[in-house]
Coordinates of N, CA, C and O in Angstrom, one line a residue:
M1 N 21.9 -5.5 -2.9 CA 20.7 -6.2 -3.0 C 19.6 -5.3 -3.4 O 19.5 -4.1 -2.9
A2 N 18.7 -5.7 -4.3 CA 17.6 -4.8 -4.7 C 16.5 -4.9 -3.7 O 16.5 -5.8 -2.9
P3 N 15.6 -3.9 -3.6 CA 14.5 -3.9 -2.7 C 13.7 -5.2 -2.9 O 13.3 -5.5 -4.0
T4 N 13.6 -6.0 -1.9 CA 12.9 -7.3 -2.0 C 11.7 -7.3 -1.1 O 11.8 -7.1 0.1
F5 N 10.6 -7.4 -1.7 CA 9.3 -7.4 -1.0 C 8.7 -8.8 -0.8 O 8.7 -9.5 -1.8
I6 N 8.3 -9.1 0.4 CA 7.8 -10.4 0.7 C 6.4 -10.3 1.2 O 6.0 -9.6 2.1
Y7 N 5.5 -10.9 0.4 CA 4.1 -10.9 0.7 C 3.4 -12.0 -0.1 O 4.0 -12.6 -1.0
F8 N 2.1 -12.2 0.2 CA 1.3 -13.2 -0.5 C 0.9 -12.7 -1.9 O 0.9 -11.4 -2.1
P9 N 0.5 -13.5 -2.8 CA 0.1 -13.1 -4.2 C -1.4 -12.6 -4.2 O -2.2 -13.0 -5.0
I10 N -1.7 -11.7 -3.3 CA -3.0 -11.1 -3.2 C -2.8 -9.6 -3.0 O -1.7 -9.2 -2.7
A11 N -3.9 -8.8 -3.1 CA -3.8 -7.4 -2.9 C -3.5 -7.1 -1.4 O -2.4 -6.7 -1.1
G12 N -4.5 -7.2 -0.6 CA -4.4 -7.1 0.9 C -3.5 -5.8 1.2 O -3.7 -4.8 0.7
R13 N -2.6 -6.1 2.2 CA -1.8 -5.0 2.7 C -0.5 -4.8 1.8 O 0.4 -4.0 2.2
G14 N -0.4 -5.5 0.7 CA 0.8 -5.5 -0.1 C 0.7 -4.8 -1.4 O 1.7 -4.4 -2.0
Q15 N -0.5 -4.7 -1.9 CA -0.7 -4.2 -3.3 C -0.3 -2.8 -3.5 O 0.3 -2.4 -4.5
L16 N -0.5 -1.9 -2.5 CA 0.0 -0.5 -2.7 C 1.5 -0.5 -2.8 O 2.0 0.3 -3.5
C17 N 2.2 -1.3 -2.0 CA 3.7 -1.3 -2.2 C 4.1 -1.7 -3.6 O 5.0 -1.1 -4.2
R18 N 3.4 -2.7 -4.1 CA 3.7 -3.1 -5.5 C 3.4 -1.9 -6.5 O 4.2 -1.7 -7.4
L19 N 2.3 -1.3 -6.3 CA 1.9 -0.2 -7.2 C 2.9 1.0 -7.1 O 3.3 1.6 -8.1
I20 N 3.3 1.3 -5.9 CA 4.3 2.4 -5.7 C 5.6 2.1 -6.4 O 6.2 2.9 -7.1
A21 N 6.1 0.8 -6.3 CA 7.3 0.5 -6.9 C 7.2 0.5 -8.4 O 8.1 1.0 -9.1
K22 N 6.1 0.0 -9.0 CA 5.9 0.0 -10.4 C 5.7 1.4 -11.0 O 6.5 1.8 -11.9
V23 N 4.7 2.1 -10.5 CA 4.4 3.4 -11.1 C 5.5 4.4 -10.7 O 5.8 5.3 -11.5
G24 N 6.1 4.3 -9.6 CA 7.1 5.2 -9.1 C 8.5 5.0 -9.7 O 9.4 5.8 -9.6
G25 N 8.7 3.8 -10.4 CA 9.9 3.6 -11.1 C 11.0 3.0 -10.2 O 12.2 3.3 -10.5
V26 N 10.7 2.3 -9.1 CA 11.7 1.7 -8.3 C 12.4 0.6 -9.1 O 11.8 -0.4 -9.5
E27 N 13.7 0.8 -9.3 CA 14.5 -0.1 -10.1 C 14.8 -1.4 -9.4 O 15.0 -1.4 -8.2
D28 N 14.8 -2.5 -10.1 CA 15.1 -3.8 -9.6 C 14.3 -4.3 -8.4 O 14.8 -5.1 -7.6
F29 N 13.1 -3.8 -8.3 CA 12.2 -4.2 -7.3 C 11.9 -5.7 -7.5 O 11.5 -6.2 -8.5
V30 N 12.1 -6.5 -6.4 CA 11.9 -7.9 -6.4 C 10.7 -8.3 -5.5 O 10.6 -7.8 -4.4
E31 N 9.8 -9.1 -6.0 CA 8.7 -9.6 -5.1 C 8.8 -11.1 -5.0 O 9.0 -11.8 -6.0
Q32 N 8.6 -11.6 -3.8 CA 8.6 -13.0 -3.6 C 7.8 -13.4 -2.4 O 7.4 -12.5 -1.6
T33 N 7.4 -14.6 -2.2 CA 6.6 -15.1 -1.1 C 7.4 -15.7 0.0 O 6.9 -16.0 1.1
T34 N 8.7 -15.9 -0.2 CA 9.6 -16.5 0.8 C 10.7 -15.5 1.2 O 11.0 -14.6 0.5
M35 N 11.2 -15.7 2.4 CA 12.3 -14.8 2.9 C 13.5 -15.0 2.1 O 13.9 -16.1 1.7
P36 N 14.3 -13.9 1.9 CA 15.6 -14.1 1.3 C 16.5 -14.9 2.2 O 16.4 -14.9 3.4
E37 N 17.4 -15.6 1.6 CA 18.3 -16.5 2.4 C 19.1 -15.7 3.4 O 19.6 -14.6 3.2
G38 N 19.1 -16.2 4.6 CA 19.9 -15.6 5.7 C 19.1 -14.5 6.4 O 19.6 -13.9 7.3
V39 N 17.8 -14.2 6.1 CA 17.0 -13.2 6.7 C 15.8 -13.8 7.3 O 15.1 -14.6 6.6
T40 N 15.5 -13.5 8.5 CA 14.3 -14.0 9.2 C 13.2 -12.9 9.3 O 13.5 -11.7 9.2
K41 N 12.0 -13.3 9.6 CA 10.9 -12.3 9.8 C 11.3 -11.5 11.0 O 11.0 -10.3 11.0
A42 N 11.9 -12.1 12.0 CA 12.3 -11.4 13.2 C 13.3 -10.3 12.9 O 13.3 -9.2 13.5
D43 N 14.2 -10.6 12.0 CA 15.2 -9.6 11.6 C 14.5 -8.3 11.1 O 15.0 -7.2 11.1
C44 N 13.3 -8.5 10.5 CA 12.5 -7.4 9.9 C 11.6 -6.7 11.0 O 10.9 -5.8 10.7
G45 N 11.6 -7.2 12.2 CA 10.8 -6.7 13.3 C 9.4 -7.3 13.3 O 8.5 -6.8 14.0
S46 N 9.2 -8.4 12.6 CA 7.9 -9.1 12.6 C 7.9 -10.3 13.4 O 8.8 -11.1 13.4
G47 N 6.8 -10.5 14.1 CA 6.6 -11.7 14.9 C 6.1 -12.9 14.0 O 5.8 -14.0 14.5
G48 N 6.0 -12.6 12.7 CA 5.5 -13.7 11.8 C 4.7 -13.2 10.7 O 4.4 -13.9 9.7
S49 N 4.2 -12.0 10.8 CA 3.3 -11.5 9.7 C 4.1 -10.8 8.6 O 5.2 -10.5 8.7
V50 N 3.4 -10.7 7.5 CA 3.9 -10.0 6.3 C 2.9 -8.9 6.0 O 1.8 -8.9 6.5
P51 N 3.3 -7.8 5.2 CA 4.5 -7.7 4.3 C 5.7 -7.4 5.0 O 5.7 -6.8 6.1
L52 N 6.8 -7.6 4.3 CA 8.2 -7.3 4.8 C 9.0 -6.8 3.6 O 8.6 -7.0 2.4
L53 N 10.0 -6.0 3.9 CA 10.9 -5.5 2.9 C 12.3 -5.6 3.4 O 12.6 -5.3 4.5
V54 N 13.2 -6.1 2.4 CA 14.6 -6.1 2.7 C 15.3 -5.4 1.6 O 15.1 -5.6 0.4
D55 N 16.1 -4.4 1.9 CA 16.9 -3.6 0.9 C 18.3 -3.4 1.5 O 18.5 -2.4 2.3
G56 N 19.2 -4.3 1.2 CA 20.5 -4.2 1.8 C 20.4 -4.5 3.3 O 19.8 -5.4 3.7
D57 N 21.0 -3.5 4.1 CA 20.9 -3.7 5.5 C 19.6 -3.2 6.1 O 19.4 -3.3 7.3
L58 N 18.7 -2.7 5.3 CA 17.4 -2.3 5.8 C 16.5 -3.5 5.8 O 16.3 -4.1 4.7
K59 N 15.9 -3.8 6.9 CA 15.0 -4.9 7.0 C 13.8 -4.4 7.8 O 14.0 -3.8 8.9
M60 N 12.6 -4.4 7.3 CA 11.5 -3.8 7.9 C 10.2 -4.5 7.7 O 10.0 -5.3 6.7
N61 N 9.2 -4.3 8.6 CA 7.8 -4.7 8.4 C 6.9 -3.5 8.5 O 7.4 -2.4 8.5
E62 N 5.6 -3.8 8.5 CA 4.6 -2.8 8.5 C 4.4 -2.2 7.1 O 5.2 -1.4 6.6
S63 N 3.2 -2.4 6.6 CA 2.9 -2.0 5.2 C 3.1 -0.5 5.0 O 3.6 0.0 4.0
T64 N 2.6 0.3 5.9 CA 2.7 1.8 5.7 C 4.1 2.3 5.8 O 4.5 3.1 5.0
A65 N 4.9 1.7 6.6 CA 6.3 2.1 6.7 C 7.0 1.7 5.4 O 7.8 2.5 4.8
I66 N 6.7 0.5 4.9 CA 7.3 0.1 3.6 C 6.8 1.0 2.4 O 7.6 1.4 1.6
E67 N 5.5 1.4 2.4 CA 5.0 2.3 1.4 C 5.8 3.6 1.5 O 6.2 4.1 0.4
H68 N 6.0 4.1 2.7 CA 6.7 5.4 2.8 C 8.2 5.3 2.3 O 8.7 6.2 1.6
Y69 N 8.8 4.2 2.6 CA 10.2 4.0 2.1 C 10.2 3.9 0.6 O 11.0 4.5 0.0
L70 N 9.3 3.1 0.0 CA 9.3 3.0 -1.4 C 9.0 4.3 -2.1 O 9.6 4.7 -3.1
M71 N 8.1 5.1 -1.5 CA 7.9 6.5 -2.0 C 9.1 7.3 -2.0 O 9.4 8.0 -3.0
S72 N 9.9 7.1 -1.0 CA 11.1 8.0 -0.8 C 12.2 7.6 -1.8 O 13.1 8.4 -2.1
I73 N 12.2 6.4 -2.3 CA 13.2 5.9 -3.3 C 12.7 5.9 -4.7 O 13.5 5.6 -5.7
A74 N 11.4 6.2 -4.9 CA 10.8 6.1 -6.3 C 11.2 7.4 -7.0 O 10.8 8.5 -6.6
P75 N 11.9 7.3 -8.2 CA 12.3 8.5 -8.9 C 11.1 9.4 -9.3 O 11.2 10.6 -9.3
K76 N 9.9 8.8 -9.6 CA 8.8 9.5 -10.1 C 8.3 10.5 -9.0 O 7.7 11.5 -9.3
Y77 N 8.5 10.2 -7.7 CA 8.0 11.0 -6.7 C 9.1 11.9 -6.0 O 8.8 12.5 -5.0
A78 N 10.2 11.9 -6.6 CA 11.4 12.6 -5.9 C 11.1 14.1 -5.8 O 11.6 14.7 -4.8
D79 N 10.3 14.7 -6.6 CA 10.2 16.2 -6.6 C 8.8 16.6 -6.0 O 8.5 17.8 -6.1
L80 N 8.1 15.7 -5.3 CA 6.9 16.1 -4.7 C 7.2 17.1 -3.5 O 8.2 17.0 -2.8
T81 N 6.3 18.0 -3.2 CA 6.4 18.9 -2.1 C 6.1 18.2 -0.8 O 5.4 17.1 -0.8
P82 N 6.5 18.8 0.3 CA 6.1 18.1 1.6 C 4.6 18.0 1.7 O 4.1 17.0 2.3
K83 N 3.8 19.0 1.2 CA 2.3 18.8 1.3 C 1.8 17.7 0.5 O 0.9 17.0 0.8
Q84 N 2.4 17.5 -0.7 CA 1.9 16.4 -1.6 C 2.3 15.1 -1.0 O 1.5 14.1 -1.0
K85 N 3.5 15.0 -0.4 CA 3.9 13.8 0.3 C 3.0 13.5 1.5 O 2.7 12.3 1.8
A86 N 2.6 14.5 2.2 CA 1.7 14.4 3.4 C 0.3 13.9 2.9 O -0.3 13.0 3.5
K87 N -0.2 14.4 1.8 CA -1.4 13.9 1.3 C -1.3 12.4 0.8 O -2.2 11.6 1.1
D88 N -0.2 12.1 0.2 CA 0.0 10.6 -0.1 C 0.0 9.8 1.2 O -0.6 8.7 1.2
A89 N 0.7 10.3 2.2 CA 0.8 9.5 3.5 C -0.6 9.3 4.1 O -1.0 8.3 4.6
Q90 N -1.4 10.4 4.0 CA -2.8 10.3 4.5 C -3.6 9.2 3.8 O -4.2 8.4 4.5
F91 N -3.5 9.1 2.5 CA -4.2 8.1 1.8 C -3.7 6.7 2.0 O -4.4 5.7 2.0
C92 N -2.4 6.6 2.3 CA -1.8 5.3 2.7 C -2.5 4.8 4.0 O -2.9 3.7 4.2
S93 N -2.7 5.8 4.9 CA -3.3 5.5 6.2 C -4.8 5.2 6.1 O -5.3 4.3 6.8
I94 N -5.4 5.9 5.2 CA -6.9 5.7 4.9 C -7.0 4.3 4.4 O -8.0 3.5 4.8
K95 N -6.2 3.9 3.5 CA -6.2 2.5 3.0 C -6.1 1.5 4.1 O -6.8 0.5 4.1
E96 N -5.1 1.7 5.0 CA -5.0 0.8 6.1 C -6.2 0.7 7.0 O -6.6 -0.3 7.5
S97 N -6.8 1.9 7.3 CA -8.0 1.9 8.1 C -9.1 1.2 7.5 O -9.9 0.5 8.1
F98 N -9.3 1.4 6.2 CA -10.3 0.7 5.4 C -10.1 -0.8 5.5 O -11.0 -1.6 5.8
L99 N -8.9 -1.3 5.3 CA -8.6 -2.7 5.3 C -8.9 -3.3 6.7 O -9.5 -4.4 6.8
A100 N -8.5 -2.6 7.7 CA -8.7 -3.0 9.1 C -10.2 -3.1 9.4 O -10.7 -4.1 10.0
A101 N -11.0 -2.2 8.9 CA -12.4 -2.2 9.2 C -13.1 -3.3 8.4 O -14.0 -3.9 8.9
I102 N -12.7 -3.6 7.2 CA -13.4 -4.6 6.4 C -12.9 -6.0 6.8 O -13.6 -7.0 6.5
C103 N -11.8 -6.2 7.4 CA -11.3 -7.5 7.7 C -12.2 -8.3 8.7 O -12.4 -9.5 8.5
K104 N -12.7 -7.6 9.7 CA -13.5 -8.3 10.7 C -14.7 -9.0 10.0 O -14.9 -10.2 10.2
P105 N -15.6 -8.3 9.3 CA -16.7 -9.0 8.6 C -16.3 -9.9 7.5 O -16.9 -10.9 7.3
L106 N -15.2 -9.6 6.8 CA -14.7 -10.4 5.7 C -14.2 -11.8 6.2 O -14.6 -12.8 5.8
F107 N -13.3 -11.7 7.2 CA -12.7 -13.0 7.7 C -13.5 -13.6 8.9 O -13.2 -14.7 9.3
G108 N -14.5 -12.9 9.4 CA -15.3 -13.4 10.4 C -16.5 -14.2 9.9 O -17.5 -14.3 10.6
G109 N -16.5 -14.6 8.7 CA -17.6 -15.4 8.1 C -18.2 -14.8 6.8 O -19.3 -15.1 6.4
K110 N -17.4 -13.9 6.2 CA -17.9 -13.2 5.0 C -19.3 -12.6 5.2 O -20.2 -12.9 4.4
E111 N -19.5 -11.9 6.3 CA -20.7 -11.3 6.6 C -21.1 -10.1 5.6 O -20.5 -9.0 5.7
K112 N -22.0 -10.4 4.7 CA -22.3 -9.4 3.7 C -22.8 -8.1 4.2 O -22.3 -7.1 3.8
D113 N -23.6 -8.1 5.2 CA -24.1 -6.9 5.8 C -23.0 -6.1 6.5 O -23.0 -4.9 6.3
G114 N -22.1 -6.8 7.1 CA -21.0 -6.1 7.8 C -20.0 -5.5 6.7 O -19.5 -4.4 6.9
I115 N -19.8 -6.2 5.7 CA -18.9 -5.7 4.6 C -19.6 -4.5 4.0 O -18.9 -3.4 3.8
N116 N -20.9 -4.6 3.6 CA -21.6 -3.5 3.0 C -21.6 -2.2 4.0 O -21.4 -1.1 3.5
A117 N -21.8 -2.5 5.3 CA -21.8 -1.3 6.2 C -20.4 -0.6 6.2 O -20.4 0.6 6.3
C118 N -19.4 -1.4 6.2 CA -18.0 -0.8 6.1 C -17.8 0.0 4.9 O -17.3 1.2 5.0
V119 N -18.2 -0.5 3.8 CA -18.1 0.2 2.5 C -18.9 1.5 2.5 O -18.5 2.5 2.1
D120 N -20.2 1.3 3.0 CA -21.1 2.4 3.0 C -20.6 3.6 3.9 O -20.9 4.7 3.7
K121 N -19.9 3.2 5.0 CA -19.4 4.2 5.9 C -18.1 4.9 5.3 O -17.9 6.1 5.4
S122 N -17.2 4.0 4.7 CA -15.9 4.5 4.4 C -15.8 5.2 3.0 O -15.2 6.3 2.9
L123 N -16.5 4.7 2.0 CA -16.3 5.3 0.7 C -16.8 6.7 0.6 O -16.1 7.5 -0.1
P124 N -17.9 7.1 1.2 CA -18.3 8.5 1.1 C -17.3 9.5 1.7 O -17.1 10.6 1.2
L125 N -16.6 9.0 2.8 CA -15.6 9.9 3.4 C -14.4 10.0 2.4 O -13.9 11.2 2.3
I126 N -14.0 8.9 1.8 CA -12.9 9.0 0.8 C -13.3 9.9 -0.4 O -12.6 10.8 -0.8
E127 N -14.5 9.6 -0.9 CA -15.0 10.4 -2.1 C -15.1 11.9 -1.7 O -14.8 12.7 -2.6
G128 N -15.4 12.2 -0.5 CA -15.5 13.6 0.0 C -14.2 14.4 -0.1 O -14.3 15.6 -0.1
I129 N -13.1 13.7 -0.1 CA -11.8 14.4 -0.1 C -11.1 14.3 -1.4 O -9.9 14.7 -1.6
L130 N -11.7 13.7 -2.4 CA -11.2 13.5 -3.7 C -11.5 14.8 -4.6 O -12.6 15.4 -4.4
P131 N -10.6 15.2 -5.4 CA -10.9 16.3 -6.3 C -12.0 15.9 -7.3 O -12.2 14.7 -7.6
A132 N -12.7 16.9 -7.8 CA -13.8 16.6 -8.8 C -13.2 16.0 -10.1 O -13.9 15.2 -10.7
D133 N -12.0 16.5 -10.4 CA -11.4 16.1 -11.7 C -9.9 15.9 -11.4 O -9.3 16.5 -10.5
G134 N -9.3 15.0 -12.1 CA -7.8 14.8 -12.1 C -7.4 14.0 -10.9 O -8.1 13.3 -10.2
F135 N -6.1 14.1 -10.7 CA -5.4 13.3 -9.6 C -5.4 14.1 -8.3 O -5.5 15.3 -8.3
V136 N -5.3 13.3 -7.2 CA -5.4 13.9 -5.9 C -4.5 15.1 -5.6 O -4.9 16.1 -5.1
N137 N -3.2 15.0 -6.0 CA -2.3 16.1 -5.8 C -2.3 17.1 -6.9 O -1.4 18.0 -6.9
G138 N -3.2 17.0 -7.8 CA -3.3 18.0 -8.9 C -2.2 18.0 -10.0 O -2.1 18.9 -10.7
L139 N -1.5 16.9 -10.0 CA -0.4 16.8 -11.0 C -1.0 16.1 -12.3 O -2.1 15.7 -12.3
D140 N -0.1 16.0 -13.3 CA -0.6 15.3 -14.5 C -0.3 13.8 -14.5 O -0.3 13.1 -15.5
F141 N 0.1 13.3 -13.3 CA 0.3 11.8 -13.2 C -0.1 11.4 -11.8 O -0.2 12.3 -10.8
P142 N -0.4 10.1 -11.6 CA -0.9 9.7 -10.3 C 0.2 9.6 -9.3 O 1.3 9.2 -9.6
T143 N 0.0 10.0 -8.1 CA 0.9 9.8 -7.0 C 0.3 8.7 -6.1 O -0.7 8.1 -6.4
V144 N 1.0 8.5 -5.0 CA 0.6 7.4 -4.1 C -0.8 7.5 -3.6 O -1.5 6.5 -3.5
A145 N -1.3 8.7 -3.4 CA -2.7 8.8 -3.0 C -3.7 8.2 -4.0 O -4.6 7.5 -3.6
D146 N -3.4 8.5 -5.3 CA -4.3 7.9 -6.3 C -4.2 6.4 -6.3 O -5.1 5.7 -6.6
L147 N -2.9 5.9 -6.1 CA -2.7 4.5 -6.1 C -3.4 3.8 -4.9 O -3.9 2.7 -5.1
A148 N -3.5 4.5 -3.8 CA -4.2 4.0 -2.6 C -5.7 3.9 -2.9 O -6.3 2.9 -2.5
V149 N -6.2 4.9 -3.6 CA -7.7 4.8 -4.0 C -7.9 3.6 -4.9 O -8.8 2.9 -4.8
L150 N -7.0 3.5 -5.9 CA -7.1 2.3 -6.8 C -7.1 1.0 -6.0 O -7.9 0.1 -6.3
N151 N -6.2 0.9 -5.1 CA -6.1 -0.3 -4.3 C -7.4 -0.6 -3.5 O -7.8 -1.7 -3.4
I152 N -7.9 0.5 -2.9 CA -9.2 0.3 -2.2 C -10.3 -0.2 -3.1 O -11.1 -1.1 -2.7
V153 N -10.4 0.4 -4.3 CA -11.5 0.1 -5.1 C -11.4 -1.2 -5.9 O -12.4 -1.9 -6.0
V154 N -10.2 -1.6 -6.3 CA -10.1 -2.8 -7.1 C -9.2 -3.9 -6.5 O -9.0 -4.9 -7.2
G155 N -8.7 -3.7 -5.3 CA -7.9 -4.7 -4.7 C -8.6 -6.0 -4.6 O -9.8 -6.1 -4.3
Y156 N -7.9 -7.1 -4.8 CA -8.5 -8.4 -4.8 C -7.9 -9.3 -3.8 O -6.7 -9.4 -3.6
M157 N -8.8 -10.0 -3.1 CA -8.4 -11.1 -2.1 C -9.4 -12.2 -2.4 O -10.6 -12.0 -2.4
P158 N -8.8 -13.4 -2.6 CA -9.7 -14.6 -2.8 C -10.5 -14.9 -1.6 O -10.2 -14.6 -0.5

């Protein structure tokens, strides 16, 4: 079975997984909104939420864990150093923290002031650890850290 990713057709907590698979060259990556036949959300460790990933006998939930797994099987990222992988992991977590912070004002009534306050607090911190030029890990191609920044900046949710 190919890695099968289950999530909604929005950015949210799933877009970085999609980006890692695409840019990282994960072969036969499948995306769908329904569970594969014979697999339940509980089999993946989920009480009902998504994203989820099924890859053979591996069944898992939690977006950051899925991101790390996809990074580990992506050919493009096979030769990254432990420090580069750590920096990528940091940015995955920053993305999750940003999403968690923005969800309350977003889903609690689309409070414009609350959303703006979250962005005004978070983005300068992120910008402060970005290099002046080039990609986060200093390579000639984007790694997961760069994709996480892309996800934060242009991710879409209706």
